PDB file of C-alpha atoms in Angstrom:
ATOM      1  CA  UNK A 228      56.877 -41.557-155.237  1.00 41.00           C
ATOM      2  CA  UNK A 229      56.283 -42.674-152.089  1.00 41.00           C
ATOM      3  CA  UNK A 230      53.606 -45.647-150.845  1.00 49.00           C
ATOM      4  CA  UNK A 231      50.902 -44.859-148.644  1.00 40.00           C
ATOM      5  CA  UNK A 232      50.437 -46.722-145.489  1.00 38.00           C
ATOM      6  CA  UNK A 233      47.262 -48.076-146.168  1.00 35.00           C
ATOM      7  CA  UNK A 234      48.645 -51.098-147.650  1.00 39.00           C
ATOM      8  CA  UNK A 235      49.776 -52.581-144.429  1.00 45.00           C
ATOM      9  CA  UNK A 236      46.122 -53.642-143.324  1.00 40.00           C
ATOM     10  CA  UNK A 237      46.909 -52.342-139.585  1.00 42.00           C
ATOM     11  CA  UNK A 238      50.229 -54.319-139.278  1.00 58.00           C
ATOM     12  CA  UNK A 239      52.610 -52.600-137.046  1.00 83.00           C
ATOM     13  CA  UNK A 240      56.107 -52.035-138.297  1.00 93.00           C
ATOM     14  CA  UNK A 241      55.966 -54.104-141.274  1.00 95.00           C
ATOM     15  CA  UNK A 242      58.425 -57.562-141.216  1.00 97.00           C
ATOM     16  CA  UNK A 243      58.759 -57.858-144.190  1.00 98.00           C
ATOM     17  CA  UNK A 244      62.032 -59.241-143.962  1.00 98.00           C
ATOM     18  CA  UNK A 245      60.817 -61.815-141.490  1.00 98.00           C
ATOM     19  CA  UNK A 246      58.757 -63.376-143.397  1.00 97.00           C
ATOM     20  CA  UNK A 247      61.399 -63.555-146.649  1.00 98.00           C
ATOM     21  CA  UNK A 248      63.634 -64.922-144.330  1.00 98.00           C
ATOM     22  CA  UNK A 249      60.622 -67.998-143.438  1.00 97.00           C
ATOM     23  CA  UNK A 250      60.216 -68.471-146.906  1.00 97.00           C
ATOM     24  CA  UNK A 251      63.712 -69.264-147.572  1.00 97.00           C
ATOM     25  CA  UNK A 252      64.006 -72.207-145.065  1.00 96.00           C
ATOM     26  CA  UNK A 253      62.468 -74.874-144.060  1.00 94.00           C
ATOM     27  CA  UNK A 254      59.710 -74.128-141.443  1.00 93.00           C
ATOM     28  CA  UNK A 255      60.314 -77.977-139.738  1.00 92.00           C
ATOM     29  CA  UNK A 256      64.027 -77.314-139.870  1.00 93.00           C
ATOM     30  CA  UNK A 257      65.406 -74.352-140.627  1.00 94.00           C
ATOM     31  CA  UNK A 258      67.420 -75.812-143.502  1.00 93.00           C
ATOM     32  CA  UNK A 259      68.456 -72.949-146.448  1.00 95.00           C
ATOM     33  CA  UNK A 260      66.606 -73.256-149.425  1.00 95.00           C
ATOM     34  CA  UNK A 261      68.836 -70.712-151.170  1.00 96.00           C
ATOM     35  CA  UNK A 262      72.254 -70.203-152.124  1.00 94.00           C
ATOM     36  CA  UNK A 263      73.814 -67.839-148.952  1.00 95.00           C
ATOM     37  CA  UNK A 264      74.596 -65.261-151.508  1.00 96.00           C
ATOM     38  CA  UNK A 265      71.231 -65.458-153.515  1.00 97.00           C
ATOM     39  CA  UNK A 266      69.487 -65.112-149.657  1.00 97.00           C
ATOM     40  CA  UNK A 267      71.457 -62.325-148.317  1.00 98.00           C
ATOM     41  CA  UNK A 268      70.212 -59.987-151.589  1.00 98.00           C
ATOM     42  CA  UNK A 269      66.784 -61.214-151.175  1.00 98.00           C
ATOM     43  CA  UNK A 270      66.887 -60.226-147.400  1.00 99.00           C
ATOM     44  CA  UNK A 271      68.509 -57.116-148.319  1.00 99.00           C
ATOM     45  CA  UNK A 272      65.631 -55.853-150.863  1.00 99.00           C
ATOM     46  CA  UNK A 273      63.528 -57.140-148.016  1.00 99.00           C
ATOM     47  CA  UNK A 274      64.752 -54.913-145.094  1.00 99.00           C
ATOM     48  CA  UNK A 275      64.907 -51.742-148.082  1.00 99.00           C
ATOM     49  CA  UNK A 276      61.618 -53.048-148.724  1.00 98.00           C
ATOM     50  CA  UNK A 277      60.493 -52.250-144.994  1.00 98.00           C
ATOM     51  CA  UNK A 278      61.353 -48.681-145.433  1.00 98.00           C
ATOM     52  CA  UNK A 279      59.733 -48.458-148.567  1.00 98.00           C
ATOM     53  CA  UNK A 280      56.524 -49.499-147.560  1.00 97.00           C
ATOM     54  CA  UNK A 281      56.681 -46.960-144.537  1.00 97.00           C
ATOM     55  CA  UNK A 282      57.412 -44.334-146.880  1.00 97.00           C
ATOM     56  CA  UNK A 283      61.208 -44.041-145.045  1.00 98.00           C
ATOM     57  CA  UNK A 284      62.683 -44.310-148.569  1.00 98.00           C
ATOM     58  CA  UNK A 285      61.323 -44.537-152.303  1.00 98.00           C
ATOM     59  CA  UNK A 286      63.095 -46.120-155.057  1.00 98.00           C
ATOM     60  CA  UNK A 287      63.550 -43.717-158.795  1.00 96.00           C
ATOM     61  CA  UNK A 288      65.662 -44.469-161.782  1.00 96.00           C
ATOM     62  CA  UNK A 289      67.927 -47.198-160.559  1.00 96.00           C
ATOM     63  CA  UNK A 290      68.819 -45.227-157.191  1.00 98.00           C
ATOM     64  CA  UNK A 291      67.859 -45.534-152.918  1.00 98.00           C
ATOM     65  CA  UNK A 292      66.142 -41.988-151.976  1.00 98.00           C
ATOM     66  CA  UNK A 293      65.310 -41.213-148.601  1.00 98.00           C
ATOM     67  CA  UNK A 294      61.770 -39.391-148.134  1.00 96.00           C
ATOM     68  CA  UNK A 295      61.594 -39.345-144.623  1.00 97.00           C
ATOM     69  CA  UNK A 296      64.671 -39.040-141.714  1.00 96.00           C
ATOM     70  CA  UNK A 297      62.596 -39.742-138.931  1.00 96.00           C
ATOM     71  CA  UNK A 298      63.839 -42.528-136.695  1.00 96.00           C
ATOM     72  CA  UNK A 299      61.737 -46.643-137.483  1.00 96.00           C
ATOM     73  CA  UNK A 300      60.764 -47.927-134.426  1.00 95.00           C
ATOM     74  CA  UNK A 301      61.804 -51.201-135.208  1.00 97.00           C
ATOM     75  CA  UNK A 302      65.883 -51.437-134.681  1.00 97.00           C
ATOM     76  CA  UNK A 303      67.408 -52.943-137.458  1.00 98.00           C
ATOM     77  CA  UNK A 304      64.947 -50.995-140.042  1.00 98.00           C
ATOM     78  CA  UNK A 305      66.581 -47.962-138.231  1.00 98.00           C
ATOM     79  CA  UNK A 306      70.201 -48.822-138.404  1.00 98.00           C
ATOM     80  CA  UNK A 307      70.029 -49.601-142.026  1.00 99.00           C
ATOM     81  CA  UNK A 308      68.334 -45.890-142.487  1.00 98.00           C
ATOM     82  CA  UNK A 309      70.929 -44.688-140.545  1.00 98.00           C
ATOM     83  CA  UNK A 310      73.599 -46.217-142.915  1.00 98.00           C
ATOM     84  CA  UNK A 311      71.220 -44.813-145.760  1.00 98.00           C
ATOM     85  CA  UNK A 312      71.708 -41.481-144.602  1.00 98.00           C
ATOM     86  CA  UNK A 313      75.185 -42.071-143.420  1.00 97.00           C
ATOM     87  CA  UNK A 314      75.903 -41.622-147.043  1.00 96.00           C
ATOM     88  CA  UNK A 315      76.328 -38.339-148.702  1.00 91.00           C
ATOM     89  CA  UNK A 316      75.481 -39.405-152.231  1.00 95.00           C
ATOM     90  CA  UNK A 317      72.311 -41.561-153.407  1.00 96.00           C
ATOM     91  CA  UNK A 318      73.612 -45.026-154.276  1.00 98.00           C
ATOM     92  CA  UNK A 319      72.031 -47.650-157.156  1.00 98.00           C
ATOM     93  CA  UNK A 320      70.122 -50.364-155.831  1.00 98.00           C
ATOM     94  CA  UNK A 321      72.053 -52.848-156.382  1.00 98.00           C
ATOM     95  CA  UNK A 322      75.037 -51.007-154.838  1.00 98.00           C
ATOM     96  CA  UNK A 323      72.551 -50.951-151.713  1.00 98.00           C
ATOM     97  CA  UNK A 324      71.484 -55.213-152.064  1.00 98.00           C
ATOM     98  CA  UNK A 325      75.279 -55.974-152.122  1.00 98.00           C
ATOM     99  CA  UNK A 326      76.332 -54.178-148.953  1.00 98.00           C
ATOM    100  CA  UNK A 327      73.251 -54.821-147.093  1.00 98.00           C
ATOM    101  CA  UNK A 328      73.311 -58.336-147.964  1.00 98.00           C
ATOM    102  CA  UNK A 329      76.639 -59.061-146.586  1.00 97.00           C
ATOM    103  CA  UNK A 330      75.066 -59.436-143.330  1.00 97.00           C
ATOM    104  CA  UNK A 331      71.433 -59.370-143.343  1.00 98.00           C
ATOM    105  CA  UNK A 332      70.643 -63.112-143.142  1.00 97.00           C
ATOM    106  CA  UNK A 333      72.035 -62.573-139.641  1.00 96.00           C
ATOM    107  CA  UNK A 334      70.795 -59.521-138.785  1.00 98.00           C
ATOM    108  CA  UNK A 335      67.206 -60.835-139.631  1.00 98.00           C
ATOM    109  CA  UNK A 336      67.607 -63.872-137.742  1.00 97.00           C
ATOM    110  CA  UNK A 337      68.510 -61.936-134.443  1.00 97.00           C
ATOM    111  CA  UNK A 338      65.599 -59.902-135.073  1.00 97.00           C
ATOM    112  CA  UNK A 339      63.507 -63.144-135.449  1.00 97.00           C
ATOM    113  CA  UNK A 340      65.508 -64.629-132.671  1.00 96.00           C
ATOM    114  CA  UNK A 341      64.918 -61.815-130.583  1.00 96.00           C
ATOM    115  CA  UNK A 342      61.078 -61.816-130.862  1.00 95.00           C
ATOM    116  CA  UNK A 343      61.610 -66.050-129.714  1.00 96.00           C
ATOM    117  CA  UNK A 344      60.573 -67.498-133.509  1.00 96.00           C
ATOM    118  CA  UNK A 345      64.109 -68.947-133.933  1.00 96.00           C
ATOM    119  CA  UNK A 346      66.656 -70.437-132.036  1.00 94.00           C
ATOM    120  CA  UNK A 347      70.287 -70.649-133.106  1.00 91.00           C
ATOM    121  CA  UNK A 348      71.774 -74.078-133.166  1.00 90.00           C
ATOM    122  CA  UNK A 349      75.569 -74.005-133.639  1.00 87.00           C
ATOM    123  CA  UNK A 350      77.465 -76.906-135.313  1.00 81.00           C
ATOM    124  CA  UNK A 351      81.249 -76.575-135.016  1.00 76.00           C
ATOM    125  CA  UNK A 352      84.152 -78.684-136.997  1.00 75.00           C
ATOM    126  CA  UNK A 353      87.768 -78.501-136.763  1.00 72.00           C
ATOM    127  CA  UNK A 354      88.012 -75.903-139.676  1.00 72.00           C
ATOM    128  CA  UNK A 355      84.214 -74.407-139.760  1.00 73.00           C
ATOM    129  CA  UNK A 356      81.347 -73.205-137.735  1.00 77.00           C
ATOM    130  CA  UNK A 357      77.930 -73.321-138.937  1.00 83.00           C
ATOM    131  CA  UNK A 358      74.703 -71.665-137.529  1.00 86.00           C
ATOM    132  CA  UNK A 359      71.172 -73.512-138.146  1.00 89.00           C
ATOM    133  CA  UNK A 360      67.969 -71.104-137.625  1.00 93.00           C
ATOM    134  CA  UNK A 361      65.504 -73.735-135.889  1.00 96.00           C
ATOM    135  CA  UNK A 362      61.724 -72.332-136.069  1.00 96.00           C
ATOM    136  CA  UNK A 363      60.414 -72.457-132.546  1.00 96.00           C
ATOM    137  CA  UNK A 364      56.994 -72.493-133.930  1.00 95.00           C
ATOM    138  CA  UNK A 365      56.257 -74.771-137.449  1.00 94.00           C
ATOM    139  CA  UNK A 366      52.527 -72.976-138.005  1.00 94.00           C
ATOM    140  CA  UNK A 367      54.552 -69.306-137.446  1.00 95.00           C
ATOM    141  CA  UNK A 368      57.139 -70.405-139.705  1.00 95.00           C
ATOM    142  CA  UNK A 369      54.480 -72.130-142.291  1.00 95.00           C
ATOM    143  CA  UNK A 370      52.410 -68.717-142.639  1.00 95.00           C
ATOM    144  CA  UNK A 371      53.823 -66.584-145.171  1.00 94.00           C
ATOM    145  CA  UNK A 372      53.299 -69.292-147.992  1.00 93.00           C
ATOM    146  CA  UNK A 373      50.175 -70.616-146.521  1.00 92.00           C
ATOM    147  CA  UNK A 374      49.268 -66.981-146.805  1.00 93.00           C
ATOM    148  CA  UNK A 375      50.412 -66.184-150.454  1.00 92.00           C
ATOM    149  CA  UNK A 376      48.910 -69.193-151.327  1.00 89.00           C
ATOM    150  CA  UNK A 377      45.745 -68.769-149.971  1.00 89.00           C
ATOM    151  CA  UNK A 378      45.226 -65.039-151.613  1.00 88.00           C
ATOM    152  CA  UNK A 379      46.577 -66.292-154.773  1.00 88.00           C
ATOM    153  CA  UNK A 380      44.123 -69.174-154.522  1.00 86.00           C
ATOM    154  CA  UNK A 381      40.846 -66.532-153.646  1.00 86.00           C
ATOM    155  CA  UNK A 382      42.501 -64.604-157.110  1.00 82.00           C
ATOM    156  CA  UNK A 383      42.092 -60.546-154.924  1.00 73.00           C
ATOM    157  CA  UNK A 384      44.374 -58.026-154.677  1.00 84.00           C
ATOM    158  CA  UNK A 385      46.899 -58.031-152.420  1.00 92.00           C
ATOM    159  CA  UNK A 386      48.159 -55.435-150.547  1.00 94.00           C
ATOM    160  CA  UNK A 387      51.869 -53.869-150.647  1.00 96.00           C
ATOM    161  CA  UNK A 388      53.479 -55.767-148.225  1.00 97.00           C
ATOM    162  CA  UNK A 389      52.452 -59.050-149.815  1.00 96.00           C
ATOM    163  CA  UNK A 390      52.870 -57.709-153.147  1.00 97.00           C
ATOM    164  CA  UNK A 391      56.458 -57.033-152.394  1.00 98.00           C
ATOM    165  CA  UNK A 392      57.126 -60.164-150.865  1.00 98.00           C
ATOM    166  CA  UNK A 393      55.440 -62.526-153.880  1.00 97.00           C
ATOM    167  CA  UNK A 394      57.597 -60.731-155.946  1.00 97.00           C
ATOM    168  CA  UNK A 395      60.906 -61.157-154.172  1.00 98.00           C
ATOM    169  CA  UNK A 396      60.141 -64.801-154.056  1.00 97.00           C
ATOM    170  CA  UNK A 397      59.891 -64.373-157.837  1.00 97.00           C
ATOM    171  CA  UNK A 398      63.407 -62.563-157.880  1.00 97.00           C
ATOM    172  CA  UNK A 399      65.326 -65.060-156.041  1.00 97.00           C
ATOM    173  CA  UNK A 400      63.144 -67.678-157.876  1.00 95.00           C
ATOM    174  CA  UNK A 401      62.477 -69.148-154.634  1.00 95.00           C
ATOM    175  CA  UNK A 402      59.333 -70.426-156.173  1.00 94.00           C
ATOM    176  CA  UNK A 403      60.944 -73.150-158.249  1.00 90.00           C
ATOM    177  CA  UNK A 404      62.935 -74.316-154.897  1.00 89.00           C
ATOM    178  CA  UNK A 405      59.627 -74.857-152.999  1.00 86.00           C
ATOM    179  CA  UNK A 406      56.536 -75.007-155.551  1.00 84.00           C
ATOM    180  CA  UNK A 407      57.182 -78.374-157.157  1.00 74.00           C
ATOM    181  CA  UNK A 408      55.147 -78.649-159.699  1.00 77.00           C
ATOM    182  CA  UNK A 409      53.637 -75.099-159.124  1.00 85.00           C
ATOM    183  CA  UNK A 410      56.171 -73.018-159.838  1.00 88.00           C
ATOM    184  CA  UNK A 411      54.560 -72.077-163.492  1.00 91.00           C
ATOM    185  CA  UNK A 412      50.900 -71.280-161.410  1.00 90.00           C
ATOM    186  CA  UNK A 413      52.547 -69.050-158.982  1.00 92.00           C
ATOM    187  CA  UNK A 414      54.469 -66.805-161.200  1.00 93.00           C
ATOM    188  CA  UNK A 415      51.583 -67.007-163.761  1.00 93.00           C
ATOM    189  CA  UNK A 416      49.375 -65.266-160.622  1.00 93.00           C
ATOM    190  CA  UNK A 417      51.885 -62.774-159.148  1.00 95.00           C
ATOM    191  CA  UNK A 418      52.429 -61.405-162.601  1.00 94.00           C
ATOM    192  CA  UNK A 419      49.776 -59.310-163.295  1.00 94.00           C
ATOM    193  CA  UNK A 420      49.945 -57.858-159.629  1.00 95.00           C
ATOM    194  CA  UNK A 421      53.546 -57.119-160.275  1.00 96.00           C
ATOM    195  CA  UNK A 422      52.561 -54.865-163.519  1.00 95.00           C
ATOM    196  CA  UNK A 423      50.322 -53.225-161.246  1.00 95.00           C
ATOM    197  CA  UNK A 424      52.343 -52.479-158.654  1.00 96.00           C
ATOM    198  CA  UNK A 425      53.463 -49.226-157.988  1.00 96.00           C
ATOM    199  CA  UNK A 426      56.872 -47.891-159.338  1.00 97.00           C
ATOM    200  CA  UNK A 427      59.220 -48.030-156.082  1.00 98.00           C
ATOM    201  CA  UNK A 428      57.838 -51.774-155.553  1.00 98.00           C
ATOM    202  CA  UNK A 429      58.764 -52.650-159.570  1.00 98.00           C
ATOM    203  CA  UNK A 430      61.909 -50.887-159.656  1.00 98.00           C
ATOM    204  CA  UNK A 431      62.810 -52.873-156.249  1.00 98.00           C
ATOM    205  CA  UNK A 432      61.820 -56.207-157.381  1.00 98.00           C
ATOM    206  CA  UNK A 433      63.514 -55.445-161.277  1.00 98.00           C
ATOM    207  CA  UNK A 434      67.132 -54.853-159.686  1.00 98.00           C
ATOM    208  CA  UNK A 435      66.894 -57.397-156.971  1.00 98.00           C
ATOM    209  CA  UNK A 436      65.842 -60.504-159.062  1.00 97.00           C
ATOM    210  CA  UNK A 437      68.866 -58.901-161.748  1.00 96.00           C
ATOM    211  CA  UNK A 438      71.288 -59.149-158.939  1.00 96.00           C
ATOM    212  CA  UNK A 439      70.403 -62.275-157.850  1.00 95.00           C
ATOM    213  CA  UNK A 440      70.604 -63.686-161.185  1.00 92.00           C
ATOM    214  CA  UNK A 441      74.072 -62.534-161.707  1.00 91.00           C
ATOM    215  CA  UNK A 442      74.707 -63.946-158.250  1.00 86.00           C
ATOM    216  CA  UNK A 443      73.731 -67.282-159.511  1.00 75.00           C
ATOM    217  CA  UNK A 444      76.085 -66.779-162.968  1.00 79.00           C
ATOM    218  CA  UNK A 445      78.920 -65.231-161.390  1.00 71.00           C
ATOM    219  CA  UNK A 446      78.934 -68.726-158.910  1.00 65.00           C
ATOM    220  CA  UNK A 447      78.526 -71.330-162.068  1.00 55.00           C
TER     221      UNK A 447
END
């Protein structure tokens, strides 16, 4: 099954990593709000979750199909098709989270980067070197969970993109880092939209929020 465009609401190539990647850090700061390895799967389902909304790839029993070849026009969507069909075999999921997530908090911050939402600030010691994401722009940074919250508030639909992205937050249970206190209310919303979502999103979210749990085991 694929998903049909309609969904995006006239968006151009849809960010949807972008805006996971906002959502886990600080908009003032840029601070993590996840464990690295916990963030890099999330980003990963993300950046699948591009190509799934752009009907690029569907998701069916456990495993990443591709249902269209033809080239994204946004760069990094494209080079992680092309490592999709650099493959000869379909791969699980969660085969698919691990590799991509190796590098995709990176690769999602150049892309932000790129587009002049971040900057990089680089902190060196005598034994490490760390990279901060700064937000260029708090209200840009601040607008995927003013958004969620808003359409959860008005209690509509929402469409695939932000379907997808409420429920990643619920996989990486990013909504007990941030929604003090509402953590209970925004999981109690998103569920019913999750049920209803179609297959490819389900499956997606399922394997992703299993992964990251037995990121978060595997660590303790």
């Amino acid at each position: 099954m694929t998903l049909p465009h309609g969904g995006l609401r006239g968006r151009g190539w849809p960010l949807l990593a972008d805006d996971m990647f906002r959502l886990a850090h600080r908009d003032s700061t840029g601070t993590p709000l996840l464990d690295p390895h916990v963030a890099g799967l999330g980003l990963a389902a993300a950046l699948l979750g591009e190509l799934l909304l752009t009907g690029h790839v569907s998701v069916r029993s456990g495993l990443v199909v591709v249902s269209d070849r033809a080239a994204p026009s946004d760069v990094l969507a494209h080079t992680v098709l092309d490592q999709l069909l650099s493959e000869r075999e379909q791969h699980p999921v969660r085969t698919w989270l691990a590799y991509l997530g190796r590098s995709a908090v990176e690769e999602v911050a150049a892309r932000i980067e790129r587009a002049g939402h971040l900057r990089a600030e680089v902190s060196r010691r005598i034994f490490a070197r760390t990279v901060r994401y700064v937000p260029t722009d708090m209200n840009t940074a601040a607008w995927p969970w003013a958004r969620l919250a808003r359409l959860l508030r008005r209690g509509g639909p929402l469409d695939d993109f932000d379907t997808l992205l409420g429920g990643l937050v619920v996989a990486a249970d990013l909504h007990r880092v941030v929604l003090i206190g509402e953590a209970d209310a925004f999981f109690t919303a998103m569920r019913p939209l999750l049920t209803a979502a179609a297959d490819p999103i389900r499956e997606l979210i399922t394997h992703t929020r299993a992964a990251a749990g037995d990121a978060v085991i595997t660590k303790t």
